[in-house]
């Protein structure tokens, strides 16, 4: 039973570490801010959730201590990680960060222009 | 077995923090740096979780939740600063 619990913990922690390292490689290699924010908000959230689930199973199954704070942390990160990525890319588009030069379609530009005209800024 | 996996995980987290630090130093725009700092915060949060298994203590598990909340608040404040130039808006009287 301990071996089973240990392999469960090792599986979840390995998957989480894999996703977090992939996030860092994506931050280095991707060409512009929007693709980098895509990498950072999705795979970092999934990786940290897997690591925390592994830690939760370790404390629950091996040390016999049910810890609801880790579950609360998982829920909080699941809600706030993608929201943080979305709101950061939106504000940087409004502030004028250009997309990568290979981008072929930009539907947001006309919307932002309309919004700026309505609010009367610039 | 599990000790080796945990130590390897900590080493990979430090490699990941170093790669994100490259983006913080080199990033062409300010939101790049903010996103990379957010990723560093997530790396620190996972390392705290791993360290609490290595040290066999339950005392560090509150720090995970607190670090998550602080990273989110920091990101939101920086977003408002980039978009509007102020963080806390107030009504203009004139």
mmCIF file with all atom_site columns, C-alpha atoms in Angstrom:
data_model
loop_
_atom_site.group_PDB
_atom_site.id
_atom_site.type_symbol
_atom_site.label_atom_id
_atom_site.label_alt_id
_atom_site.label_comp_id
_atom_site.label_asym_id
_atom_site.label_entity_id
_atom_site.label_seq_id
_atom_site.pdbx_PDB_ins_code
_atom_site.Cartn_x
_atom_site.Cartn_y
_atom_site.Cartn_z
_atom_site.occupancy
_atom_site.B_iso_or_equiv
_atom_site.pdbx_formal_charge
_atom_site.auth_seq_id
_atom_site.auth_comp_id
_atom_site.auth_asym_id
_atom_site.auth_atom_id
_atom_site.pdbx_PDB_model_num
ATOM 1   C CA . UNK A 1 1   ? 0.000   0.000  0.000   1.00 0.00 ? 1   UNK A CA 1
ATOM 2   C CA . UNK A 1 2   ? 2.869   2.368  0.762   1.00 0.00 ? 2   UNK A CA 1
ATOM 3   C CA . UNK A 1 3   ? 4.434   1.496  -2.584  1.00 0.00 ? 3   UNK A CA 1
ATOM 4   C CA . UNK A 1 4   ? 1.162   2.296  -4.349  1.00 0.00 ? 4   UNK A CA 1
ATOM 5   C CA . UNK A 1 5   ? 0.847   5.632  -2.554  1.00 0.00 ? 5   UNK A CA 1
ATOM 6   C CA . UNK A 1 6   ? 4.476   6.477  -3.292  1.00 0.00 ? 6   UNK A CA 1
ATOM 7   C CA . UNK A 1 7   ? 4.081   5.743  -6.982  1.00 0.00 ? 7   UNK A CA 1
ATOM 8   C CA . UNK A 1 8   ? 0.939   7.906  -7.111  1.00 0.00 ? 8   UNK A CA 1
ATOM 9   C CA . UNK A 1 9   ? 2.841   10.788 -5.498  1.00 0.00 ? 9   UNK A CA 1
ATOM 10  C CA . UNK A 1 10  ? 5.838   10.317 -7.793  1.00 0.00 ? 10  UNK A CA 1
ATOM 11  C CA . UNK A 1 11  ? 3.585   10.226 -10.875 1.00 0.00 ? 11  UNK A CA 1
ATOM 12  C CA . UNK A 1 12  ? 1.790   13.485 -10.047 1.00 0.00 ? 12  UNK A CA 1
ATOM 13  C CA . UNK A 1 13  ? 4.976   15.310 -9.042  1.00 0.00 ? 13  UNK A CA 1
ATOM 14  C CA . UNK A 1 14  ? 6.795   14.195 -12.205 1.00 0.00 ? 14  UNK A CA 1
ATOM 15  C CA . UNK A 1 15  ? 3.960   15.362 -14.457 1.00 0.00 ? 15  UNK A CA 1
ATOM 16  C CA . UNK A 1 16  ? 3.860   18.711 -12.657 1.00 0.00 ? 16  UNK A CA 1
ATOM 17  C CA . UNK A 1 17  ? 7.623   19.225 -12.912 1.00 0.00 ? 17  UNK A CA 1
ATOM 18  C CA . UNK A 1 18  ? 7.508   18.333 -16.614 1.00 0.00 ? 18  UNK A CA 1
ATOM 19  C CA . UNK A 1 19  ? 4.837   20.961 -17.293 1.00 0.00 ? 19  UNK A CA 1
ATOM 20  C CA . UNK A 1 20  ? 6.657   23.633 -15.284 1.00 0.00 ? 20  UNK A CA 1
ATOM 21  C CA . UNK A 1 21  ? 9.938   23.047 -17.154 1.00 0.00 ? 21  UNK A CA 1
ATOM 22  C CA . UNK A 1 22  ? 8.024   23.187 -20.456 1.00 0.00 ? 22  UNK A CA 1
ATOM 23  C CA . UNK A 1 23  ? 6.633   26.553 -19.324 1.00 0.00 ? 23  UNK A CA 1
ATOM 24  C CA . UNK A 1 24  ? 10.144  27.926 -18.791 1.00 0.00 ? 24  UNK A CA 1
ATOM 25  C CA . UNK A 1 25  ? 11.300  26.666 -22.206 1.00 0.00 ? 25  UNK A CA 1
ATOM 26  C CA . UNK A 1 26  ? 8.241   28.290 -23.775 1.00 0.00 ? 26  UNK A CA 1
ATOM 27  C CA . UNK A 1 27  ? 9.066   31.599 -22.081 1.00 0.00 ? 27  UNK A CA 1
ATOM 28  C CA . UNK A 1 28  ? 12.503  31.469 -23.682 1.00 0.00 ? 28  UNK A CA 1
ATOM 29  C CA . UNK A 1 29  ? 11.652  30.275 -27.170 1.00 0.00 ? 29  UNK A CA 1
ATOM 30  C CA . UNK A 1 30  ? 8.305   31.775 -28.201 1.00 0.00 ? 30  UNK A CA 1
ATOM 31  C CA . UNK A 1 31  ? 8.446   34.931 -30.341 1.00 0.00 ? 31  UNK A CA 1
ATOM 32  C CA . UNK A 1 32  ? 6.142   37.543 -28.805 1.00 0.00 ? 32  UNK A CA 1
ATOM 33  C CA . UNK A 1 33  ? 4.281   38.458 -25.642 1.00 0.00 ? 33  UNK A CA 1
ATOM 34  C CA . UNK A 1 34  ? 0.950   36.836 -26.482 1.00 0.00 ? 34  UNK A CA 1
ATOM 35  C CA . UNK A 1 35  ? 2.388   33.400 -27.219 1.00 0.00 ? 35  UNK A CA 1
ATOM 36  C CA . UNK A 1 36  ? 4.547   33.630 -24.116 1.00 0.00 ? 36  UNK A CA 1
ATOM 37  C CA . UNK A 1 37  ? 1.532   34.538 -21.980 1.00 0.00 ? 37  UNK A CA 1
ATOM 38  C CA . UNK A 1 38  ? -0.295  31.586 -23.534 1.00 0.00 ? 38  UNK A CA 1
ATOM 39  C CA . UNK A 1 39  ? 2.493   29.238 -22.414 1.00 0.00 ? 39  UNK A CA 1
ATOM 40  C CA . UNK A 1 40  ? 2.810   30.789 -18.962 1.00 0.00 ? 40  UNK A CA 1
ATOM 41  C CA . UNK A 1 41  ? -0.877  30.866 -18.076 1.00 0.00 ? 41  UNK A CA 1
ATOM 42  C CA . UNK A 1 42  ? -1.897  27.385 -19.244 1.00 0.00 ? 42  UNK A CA 1
ATOM 43  C CA . UNK A 1 43  ? 0.926   24.979 -18.610 1.00 0.00 ? 43  UNK A CA 1
ATOM 44  C CA . UNK A 1 44  ? 2.200   26.641 -15.426 1.00 0.00 ? 44  UNK A CA 1
ATOM 45  C CA . UNK A 1 45  ? -1.279  26.380 -13.906 1.00 0.00 ? 45  UNK A CA 1
ATOM 46  C CA . UNK A 1 46  ? -1.612  22.703 -14.836 1.00 0.00 ? 46  UNK A CA 1
ATOM 47  C CA . UNK A 1 47  ? 1.902   21.930 -13.564 1.00 0.00 ? 47  UNK A CA 1
ATOM 48  C CA . UNK A 1 48  ? 1.486   23.584 -10.198 1.00 0.00 ? 48  UNK A CA 1
ATOM 49  C CA . UNK A 1 49  ? -1.906  21.910 -9.753  1.00 0.00 ? 49  UNK A CA 1
ATOM 50  C CA . UNK A 1 50  ? -0.333  18.484 -10.404 1.00 0.00 ? 50  UNK A CA 1
ATOM 51  C CA . UNK A 1 51  ? 2.513   19.164 -7.945  1.00 0.00 ? 51  UNK A CA 1
ATOM 52  C CA . UNK A 1 52  ? 0.081   20.282 -5.249  1.00 0.00 ? 52  UNK A CA 1
ATOM 53  C CA . UNK A 1 53  ? -2.156  17.231 -5.798  1.00 0.00 ? 53  UNK A CA 1
ATOM 54  C CA . UNK A 1 54  ? 0.927   15.030 -5.363  1.00 0.00 ? 54  UNK A CA 1
ATOM 55  C CA . UNK A 1 55  ? 1.850   16.790 -2.111  1.00 0.00 ? 55  UNK A CA 1
ATOM 56  C CA . UNK A 1 56  ? -1.748  16.480 -0.919  1.00 0.00 ? 56  UNK A CA 1
ATOM 57  C CA . UNK A 1 57  ? -1.747  12.718 -1.578  1.00 0.00 ? 57  UNK A CA 1
ATOM 58  C CA . UNK A 1 58  ? 1.593   12.363 0.219   1.00 0.00 ? 58  UNK A CA 1
ATOM 59  C CA . UNK A 1 59  ? 0.313   14.021 3.379   1.00 0.00 ? 59  UNK A CA 1
ATOM 60  C CA . UNK A 1 60  ? -3.037  12.223 3.180   1.00 0.00 ? 60  UNK A CA 1
ATOM 61  C CA . UNK A 1 61  ? -1.985  8.663  2.396   1.00 0.00 ? 61  UNK A CA 1
ATOM 62  C CA . UNK A 1 62  ? 1.451   8.374  4.027   1.00 0.00 ? 62  UNK A CA 1
ATOM 63  C CA . UNK A 1 63  ? 1.405   10.770 6.963   1.00 0.00 ? 63  UNK A CA 1
ATOM 64  C CA . UNK A 1 64  ? -2.369  10.402 7.459   1.00 0.00 ? 64  UNK A CA 1
ATOM 65  C CA . UNK A 1 65  ? -3.111  14.103 7.639   1.00 0.00 ? 65  UNK A CA 1
ATOM 66  C CA . UNK A 1 66  ? -5.945  15.502 5.517   1.00 0.00 ? 66  UNK A CA 1
ATOM 67  C CA . UNK A 1 67  ? -4.978  19.043 4.650   1.00 0.00 ? 67  UNK A CA 1
ATOM 68  C CA . UNK A 1 68  ? -7.767  21.185 3.142   1.00 0.00 ? 68  UNK A CA 1
ATOM 69  C CA . UNK A 1 69  ? -5.475  24.192 2.680   1.00 0.00 ? 69  UNK A CA 1
ATOM 70  C CA . UNK A 1 70  ? -3.737  22.495 -0.246  1.00 0.00 ? 70  UNK A CA 1
ATOM 71  C CA . UNK A 1 71  ? -7.091  21.800 -1.887  1.00 0.00 ? 71  UNK A CA 1
ATOM 72  C CA . UNK A 1 72  ? -8.054  25.445 -1.354  1.00 0.00 ? 72  UNK A CA 1
ATOM 73  C CA . UNK A 1 73  ? -4.741  26.489 -2.923  1.00 0.00 ? 73  UNK A CA 1
ATOM 74  C CA . UNK A 1 74  ? -5.389  24.244 -5.940  1.00 0.00 ? 74  UNK A CA 1
ATOM 75  C CA . UNK A 1 75  ? -8.865  25.759 -6.406  1.00 0.00 ? 75  UNK A CA 1
ATOM 76  C CA . UNK A 1 76  ? -7.516  29.300 -6.070  1.00 0.00 ? 76  UNK A CA 1
ATOM 77  C CA . UNK A 1 77  ? -4.707  28.722 -8.581  1.00 0.00 ? 77  UNK A CA 1
ATOM 78  C CA . UNK A 1 78  ? -7.155  27.090 -10.998 1.00 0.00 ? 78  UNK A CA 1
ATOM 79  C CA . UNK A 1 79  ? -9.311  30.217 -10.907 1.00 0.00 ? 79  UNK A CA 1
ATOM 80  C CA . UNK A 1 80  ? -6.666  32.936 -10.836 1.00 0.00 ? 80  UNK A CA 1
ATOM 81  C CA . UNK A 1 81  ? -3.947  31.618 -13.172 1.00 0.00 ? 81  UNK A CA 1
ATOM 82  C CA . UNK A 1 82  ? -5.853  31.957 -16.485 1.00 0.00 ? 82  UNK A CA 1
ATOM 83  C CA . UNK A 1 83  ? -7.525  35.184 -15.288 1.00 0.00 ? 83  UNK A CA 1
ATOM 84  C CA . UNK A 1 84  ? -4.116  36.725 -14.633 1.00 0.00 ? 84  UNK A CA 1
ATOM 85  C CA . UNK A 1 85  ? -2.828  35.734 -18.083 1.00 0.00 ? 85  UNK A CA 1
ATOM 86  C CA . UNK A 1 86  ? -5.945  37.064 -19.837 1.00 0.00 ? 86  UNK A CA 1
ATOM 87  C CA . UNK A 1 87  ? -5.991  40.421 -18.075 1.00 0.00 ? 87  UNK A CA 1
ATOM 88  C CA . UNK A 1 88  ? -2.250  40.917 -18.620 1.00 0.00 ? 88  UNK A CA 1
ATOM 89  C CA . UNK A 1 89  ? -2.439  40.323 -22.387 1.00 0.00 ? 89  UNK A CA 1
ATOM 90  C CA . UNK A 1 90  ? -5.532  42.539 -22.689 1.00 0.00 ? 90  UNK A CA 1
ATOM 91  C CA . UNK A 1 91  ? -3.916  45.488 -20.924 1.00 0.00 ? 91  UNK A CA 1
ATOM 92  C CA . UNK A 1 92  ? -0.703  45.109 -22.883 1.00 0.00 ? 92  UNK A CA 1
ATOM 93  C CA . UNK A 1 93  ? -2.677  45.128 -26.162 1.00 0.00 ? 93  UNK A CA 1
ATOM 94  C CA . UNK A 1 94  ? -4.399  48.344 -25.087 1.00 0.00 ? 94  UNK A CA 1
ATOM 95  C CA . UNK A 1 95  ? -1.023  49.790 -24.064 1.00 0.00 ? 95  UNK A CA 1
ATOM 96  C CA . UNK A 1 96  ? 0.252   49.093 -27.570 1.00 0.00 ? 96  UNK A CA 1
ATOM 97  C CA . UNK A 1 97  ? 2.443   45.985 -27.549 1.00 0.00 ? 97  UNK A CA 1
ATOM 98  C CA . UNK A 1 98  ? 2.593   44.699 -31.143 1.00 0.00 ? 98  UNK A CA 1
ATOM 99  C CA . UNK A 1 99  ? 1.904   41.027 -31.996 1.00 0.00 ? 99  UNK A CA 1
ATOM 100 C CA . UNK A 1 100 ? 4.448   38.885 -33.789 1.00 0.00 ? 100 UNK A CA 1
ATOM 101 C CA . UNK A 1 101 ? 5.044   39.918 -37.412 1.00 0.00 ? 101 UNK A CA 1
ATOM 102 C CA . UNK A 1 102 ? 3.806   36.545 -38.716 1.00 0.00 ? 102 UNK A CA 1
ATOM 103 C CA . UNK A 1 103 ? 0.318   37.177 -37.329 1.00 0.00 ? 103 UNK A CA 1
ATOM 104 C CA . UNK A 1 104 ? -2.166  37.125 -40.212 1.00 0.00 ? 104 UNK A CA 1
ATOM 105 C CA . UNK A 1 105 ? -5.407  38.132 -38.530 1.00 0.00 ? 105 UNK A CA 1
ATOM 106 C CA . UNK A 1 106 ? -6.039  40.727 -35.838 1.00 0.00 ? 106 UNK A CA 1
ATOM 107 C CA . UNK A 1 107 ? -9.702  41.001 -34.925 1.00 0.00 ? 107 UNK A CA 1
ATOM 108 C CA . UNK A 1 108 ? -9.121  42.945 -31.737 1.00 0.00 ? 108 UNK A CA 1
ATOM 109 C CA . UNK A 1 109 ? -7.629  46.062 -33.379 1.00 0.00 ? 109 UNK A CA 1
ATOM 110 C CA . UNK A 1 110 ? -10.938 47.445 -34.734 1.00 0.00 ? 110 UNK A CA 1
ATOM 111 C CA . UNK A 1 111 ? -12.667 46.769 -31.428 1.00 0.00 ? 111 UNK A CA 1
ATOM 112 C CA . UNK A 1 112 ? -9.995  48.649 -29.510 1.00 0.00 ? 112 UNK A CA 1
ATOM 113 C CA . UNK A 1 113 ? -10.241 51.542 -31.983 1.00 0.00 ? 113 UNK A CA 1
ATOM 114 C CA . UNK A 1 114 ? -14.010 51.762 -31.481 1.00 0.00 ? 114 UNK A CA 1
ATOM 115 C CA . UNK A 1 115 ? -13.579 51.661 -27.727 1.00 0.00 ? 115 UNK A CA 1
ATOM 116 C CA . UNK A 1 116 ? -11.014 54.432 -27.790 1.00 0.00 ? 116 UNK A CA 1
ATOM 117 C CA . UNK A 1 117 ? -13.248 56.586 -30.002 1.00 0.00 ? 117 UNK A CA 1
ATOM 118 C CA . UNK A 1 118 ? -16.231 56.126 -27.693 1.00 0.00 ? 118 UNK A CA 1
ATOM 119 C CA . UNK A 1 119 ? -14.266 57.009 -24.621 1.00 0.00 ? 119 UNK A CA 1
ATOM 120 C CA . UNK A 1 120 ? -12.580 59.896 -26.404 1.00 0.00 ? 120 UNK A CA 1
ATOM 121 C CA . UNK A 1 121 ? -8.988  59.018 -25.630 1.00 0.00 ? 121 UNK A CA 1
ATOM 122 C CA . UNK A 1 122 ? -6.538  59.778 -28.438 1.00 0.00 ? 122 UNK A CA 1
ATOM 123 C CA . UNK B 2 1   ? 13.416  6.404  -4.366  1.00 0.00 ? 1   UNK B CA 1
ATOM 124 C CA . UNK B 2 2   ? 11.054  9.247  -3.547  1.00 0.00 ? 2   UNK B CA 1
ATOM 125 C CA . UNK B 2 3   ? 13.872  11.353 -2.049  1.00 0.00 ? 3   UNK B CA 1
ATOM 126 C CA . UNK B 2 4   ? 15.744  11.241 -5.347  1.00 0.00 ? 4   UNK B CA 1
ATOM 127 C CA . UNK B 2 5   ? 12.640  12.254 -7.261  1.00 0.00 ? 5   UNK B CA 1
ATOM 128 C CA . UNK B 2 6   ? 12.051  15.177 -4.910  1.00 0.00 ? 6   UNK B CA 1
ATOM 129 C CA . UNK B 2 7   ? 15.647  16.400 -5.147  1.00 0.00 ? 7   UNK B CA 1
ATOM 130 C CA . UNK B 2 8   ? 15.527  16.123 -8.945  1.00 0.00 ? 8   UNK B CA 1
ATOM 131 C CA . UNK B 2 9   ? 12.299  18.120 -8.906  1.00 0.00 ? 9   UNK B CA 1
ATOM 132 C CA . UNK B 2 10  ? 13.940  20.856 -6.832  1.00 0.00 ? 10  UNK B CA 1
ATOM 133 C CA . UNK B 2 11  ? 16.898  20.989 -9.246  1.00 0.00 ? 11  UNK B CA 1
ATOM 134 C CA . UNK B 2 12  ? 14.522  21.281 -12.229 1.00 0.00 ? 12  UNK B CA 1
ATOM 135 C CA . UNK B 2 13  ? 12.616  24.075 -10.463 1.00 0.00 ? 13  UNK B CA 1
ATOM 136 C CA . UNK B 2 14  ? 15.861  26.008 -10.037 1.00 0.00 ? 14  UNK B CA 1
ATOM 137 C CA . UNK B 2 15  ? 16.676  25.511 -13.736 1.00 0.00 ? 15  UNK B CA 1
ATOM 138 C CA . UNK B 2 16  ? 13.201  26.769 -14.595 1.00 0.00 ? 16  UNK B CA 1
ATOM 139 C CA . UNK B 2 17  ? 13.645  29.831 -12.353 1.00 0.00 ? 17  UNK B CA 1
ATOM 140 C CA . UNK B 2 18  ? 16.953  30.574 -14.102 1.00 0.00 ? 18  UNK B CA 1
ATOM 141 C CA . UNK B 2 19  ? 15.302  30.386 -17.542 1.00 0.00 ? 19  UNK B CA 1
ATOM 142 C CA . UNK B 2 20  ? 12.491  32.709 -16.412 1.00 0.00 ? 20  UNK B CA 1
ATOM 143 C CA . UNK B 2 21  ? 15.087  35.086 -14.962 1.00 0.00 ? 21  UNK B CA 1
ATOM 144 C CA . UNK B 2 22  ? 16.614  35.335 -18.441 1.00 0.00 ? 22  UNK B CA 1
ATOM 145 C CA . UNK B 2 23  ? 13.231  36.542 -19.696 1.00 0.00 ? 23  UNK B CA 1
ATOM 146 C CA . UNK B 2 24  ? 12.939  39.012 -16.796 1.00 0.00 ? 24  UNK B CA 1
ATOM 147 C CA . UNK B 2 25  ? 16.304  40.579 -17.630 1.00 0.00 ? 25  UNK B CA 1
ATOM 148 C CA . UNK B 2 26  ? 16.040  40.415 -21.408 1.00 0.00 ? 26  UNK B CA 1
ATOM 149 C CA . UNK B 2 27  ? 12.300  40.914 -21.984 1.00 0.00 ? 27  UNK B CA 1
ATOM 150 C CA . UNK B 2 28  ? 11.569  43.592 -24.581 1.00 0.00 ? 28  UNK B CA 1
ATOM 151 C CA . UNK B 2 29  ? 8.471   45.030 -22.892 1.00 0.00 ? 29  UNK B CA 1
ATOM 152 C CA . UNK B 2 30  ? 7.226   45.478 -19.333 1.00 0.00 ? 30  UNK B CA 1
ATOM 153 C CA . UNK B 2 31  ? 4.379   42.872 -19.492 1.00 0.00 ? 31  UNK B CA 1
ATOM 154 C CA . UNK B 2 32  ? 6.957   40.258 -20.532 1.00 0.00 ? 32  UNK B CA 1
ATOM 155 C CA . UNK B 2 33  ? 8.772   40.841 -17.286 1.00 0.00 ? 33  UNK B CA 1
ATOM 156 C CA . UNK B 2 34  ? 5.533   40.727 -15.299 1.00 0.00 ? 34  UNK B CA 1
ATOM 157 C CA . UNK B 2 35  ? 4.548   37.384 -16.846 1.00 0.00 ? 35  UNK B CA 1
ATOM 158 C CA . UNK B 2 36  ? 7.996   35.928 -16.184 1.00 0.00 ? 36  UNK B CA 1
ATOM 159 C CA . UNK B 2 37  ? 7.872   37.109 -12.562 1.00 0.00 ? 37  UNK B CA 1
ATOM 160 C CA . UNK B 2 38  ? 4.473   35.469 -12.191 1.00 0.00 ? 38  UNK B CA 1
ATOM 161 C CA . UNK B 2 39  ? 6.014   32.216 -13.462 1.00 0.00 ? 39  UNK B CA 1
ATOM 162 C CA . UNK B 2 40  ? 8.861   32.570 -10.943 1.00 0.00 ? 40  UNK B CA 1
ATOM 163 C CA . UNK B 2 41  ? 6.248   32.957 -8.195  1.00 0.00 ? 41  UNK B CA 1
ATOM 164 C CA . UNK B 2 42  ? 4.574   29.731 -9.319  1.00 0.00 ? 42  UNK B CA 1
ATOM 165 C CA . UNK B 2 43  ? 7.960   27.965 -9.297  1.00 0.00 ? 43  UNK B CA 1
ATOM 166 C CA . UNK B 2 44  ? 8.626   29.144 -5.741  1.00 0.00 ? 44  UNK B CA 1
ATOM 167 C CA . UNK B 2 45  ? 5.184   27.951 -4.665  1.00 0.00 ? 45  UNK B CA 1
ATOM 168 C CA . UNK B 2 46  ? 5.809   24.457 -6.014  1.00 0.00 ? 46  UNK B CA 1
ATOM 169 C CA . UNK B 2 47  ? 9.281   24.345 -4.435  1.00 0.00 ? 47  UNK B CA 1
ATOM 170 C CA . UNK B 2 48  ? 7.760   25.186 -1.049  1.00 0.00 ? 48  UNK B CA 1
ATOM 171 C CA . UNK B 2 49  ? 5.376   22.247 -1.497  1.00 0.00 ? 49  UNK B CA 1
ATOM 172 C CA . UNK B 2 50  ? 8.267   19.888 -2.357  1.00 0.00 ? 50  UNK B CA 1
ATOM 173 C CA . UNK B 2 51  ? 10.463  21.190 0.503   1.00 0.00 ? 51  UNK B CA 1
ATOM 174 C CA . UNK B 2 52  ? 7.683   20.531 2.996   1.00 0.00 ? 52  UNK B CA 1
ATOM 175 C CA . UNK B 2 53  ? 7.734   16.859 1.931   1.00 0.00 ? 53  UNK B CA 1
ATOM 176 C CA . UNK B 2 54  ? 11.543  16.699 2.165   1.00 0.00 ? 54  UNK B CA 1
ATOM 177 C CA . UNK B 2 55  ? 11.606  18.222 5.654   1.00 0.00 ? 55  UNK B CA 1
ATOM 178 C CA . UNK B 2 56  ? 8.526   16.177 6.728   1.00 0.00 ? 56  UNK B CA 1
ATOM 179 C CA . UNK B 2 57  ? 6.685   19.130 8.189   1.00 0.00 ? 57  UNK B CA 1
ATOM 180 C CA . UNK B 2 58  ? 3.190   20.556 7.809   1.00 0.00 ? 58  UNK B CA 1
ATOM 181 C CA . UNK B 2 59  ? 4.182   24.049 8.878   1.00 0.00 ? 59  UNK B CA 1
ATOM 182 C CA . UNK B 2 60  ? 4.894   25.405 5.405   1.00 0.00 ? 60  UNK B CA 1
ATOM 183 C CA . UNK B 2 61  ? 1.583   24.542 3.788   1.00 0.00 ? 61  UNK B CA 1
ATOM 184 C CA . UNK B 2 62  ? -0.021  27.887 4.644   1.00 0.00 ? 62  UNK B CA 1
ATOM 185 C CA . UNK B 2 63  ? 2.738   29.629 2.714   1.00 0.00 ? 63  UNK B CA 1
ATOM 186 C CA . UNK B 2 64  ? 1.489   28.011 -0.523  1.00 0.00 ? 64  UNK B CA 1
ATOM 187 C CA . UNK B 2 65  ? -1.910  29.692 -0.298  1.00 0.00 ? 65  UNK B CA 1
ATOM 188 C CA . UNK B 2 66  ? -0.442  33.027 0.801   1.00 0.00 ? 66  UNK B CA 1
ATOM 189 C CA . UNK B 2 67  ? 2.098   33.057 -2.040  1.00 0.00 ? 67  UNK B CA 1
ATOM 190 C CA . UNK B 2 68  ? -0.636  32.280 -4.579  1.00 0.00 ? 68  UNK B CA 1
ATOM 191 C CA . UNK B 2 69  ? -2.787  35.156 -3.343  1.00 0.00 ? 69  UNK B CA 1
ATOM 192 C CA . UNK B 2 70  ? 0.157   37.580 -3.306  1.00 0.00 ? 70  UNK B CA 1
ATOM 193 C CA . UNK B 2 71  ? 1.196   36.647 -6.866  1.00 0.00 ? 71  UNK B CA 1
ATOM 194 C CA . UNK B 2 72  ? -2.364  37.223 -8.120  1.00 0.00 ? 72  UNK B CA 1
ATOM 195 C CA . UNK B 2 73  ? -2.690  40.606 -6.391  1.00 0.00 ? 73  UNK B CA 1
ATOM 196 C CA . UNK B 2 74  ? 0.684   41.699 -7.762  1.00 0.00 ? 74  UNK B CA 1
ATOM 197 C CA . UNK B 2 75  ? -0.291  40.722 -11.301 1.00 0.00 ? 75  UNK B CA 1
ATOM 198 C CA . UNK B 2 76  ? -3.602  42.594 -11.095 1.00 0.00 ? 76  UNK B CA 1
ATOM 199 C CA . UNK B 2 77  ? -1.950  45.745 -9.717  1.00 0.00 ? 77  UNK B CA 1
ATOM 200 C CA . UNK B 2 78  ? 0.693   45.701 -12.456 1.00 0.00 ? 78  UNK B CA 1
ATOM 201 C CA . UNK B 2 79  ? -2.008  45.182 -15.105 1.00 0.00 ? 79  UNK B CA 1
ATOM 202 C CA . UNK B 2 80  ? -3.937  48.231 -13.961 1.00 0.00 ? 80  UNK B CA 1
ATOM 203 C CA . UNK B 2 81  ? -0.746  50.263 -13.957 1.00 0.00 ? 81  UNK B CA 1
ATOM 204 C CA . UNK B 2 82  ? 0.062   49.255 -17.548 1.00 0.00 ? 82  UNK B CA 1
ATOM 205 C CA . UNK B 2 83  ? -3.463  49.922 -18.823 1.00 0.00 ? 83  UNK B CA 1
ATOM 206 C CA . UNK B 2 84  ? -4.392  53.180 -17.118 1.00 0.00 ? 84  UNK B CA 1
ATOM 207 C CA . UNK B 2 85  ? -1.234  54.570 -15.537 1.00 0.00 ? 85  UNK B CA 1
ATOM 208 C CA . UNK B 2 86  ? -2.755  54.452 -12.035 1.00 0.00 ? 86  UNK B CA 1
ATOM 209 C CA . UNK B 2 87  ? -3.480  51.528 -9.747  1.00 0.00 ? 87  UNK B CA 1
ATOM 210 C CA . UNK B 2 88  ? -6.225  52.879 -7.473  1.00 0.00 ? 88  UNK B CA 1
ATOM 211 C CA . UNK B 2 89  ? -8.553  55.163 -9.423  1.00 0.00 ? 89  UNK B CA 1
ATOM 212 C CA . UNK B 2 90  ? -10.309 58.103 -7.832  1.00 0.00 ? 90  UNK B CA 1
ATOM 213 C CA . UNK B 2 91  ? -13.021 60.443 -9.086  1.00 0.00 ? 91  UNK B CA 1
ATOM 214 C CA . UNK B 2 92  ? -11.818 63.760 -10.408 1.00 0.00 ? 92  UNK B CA 1
ATOM 215 C CA . UNK B 2 93  ? -13.600 66.713 -8.831  1.00 0.00 ? 93  UNK B CA 1
ATOM 216 C CA . UNK B 2 94  ? -12.919 69.292 -11.500 1.00 0.00 ? 94  UNK B CA 1
#
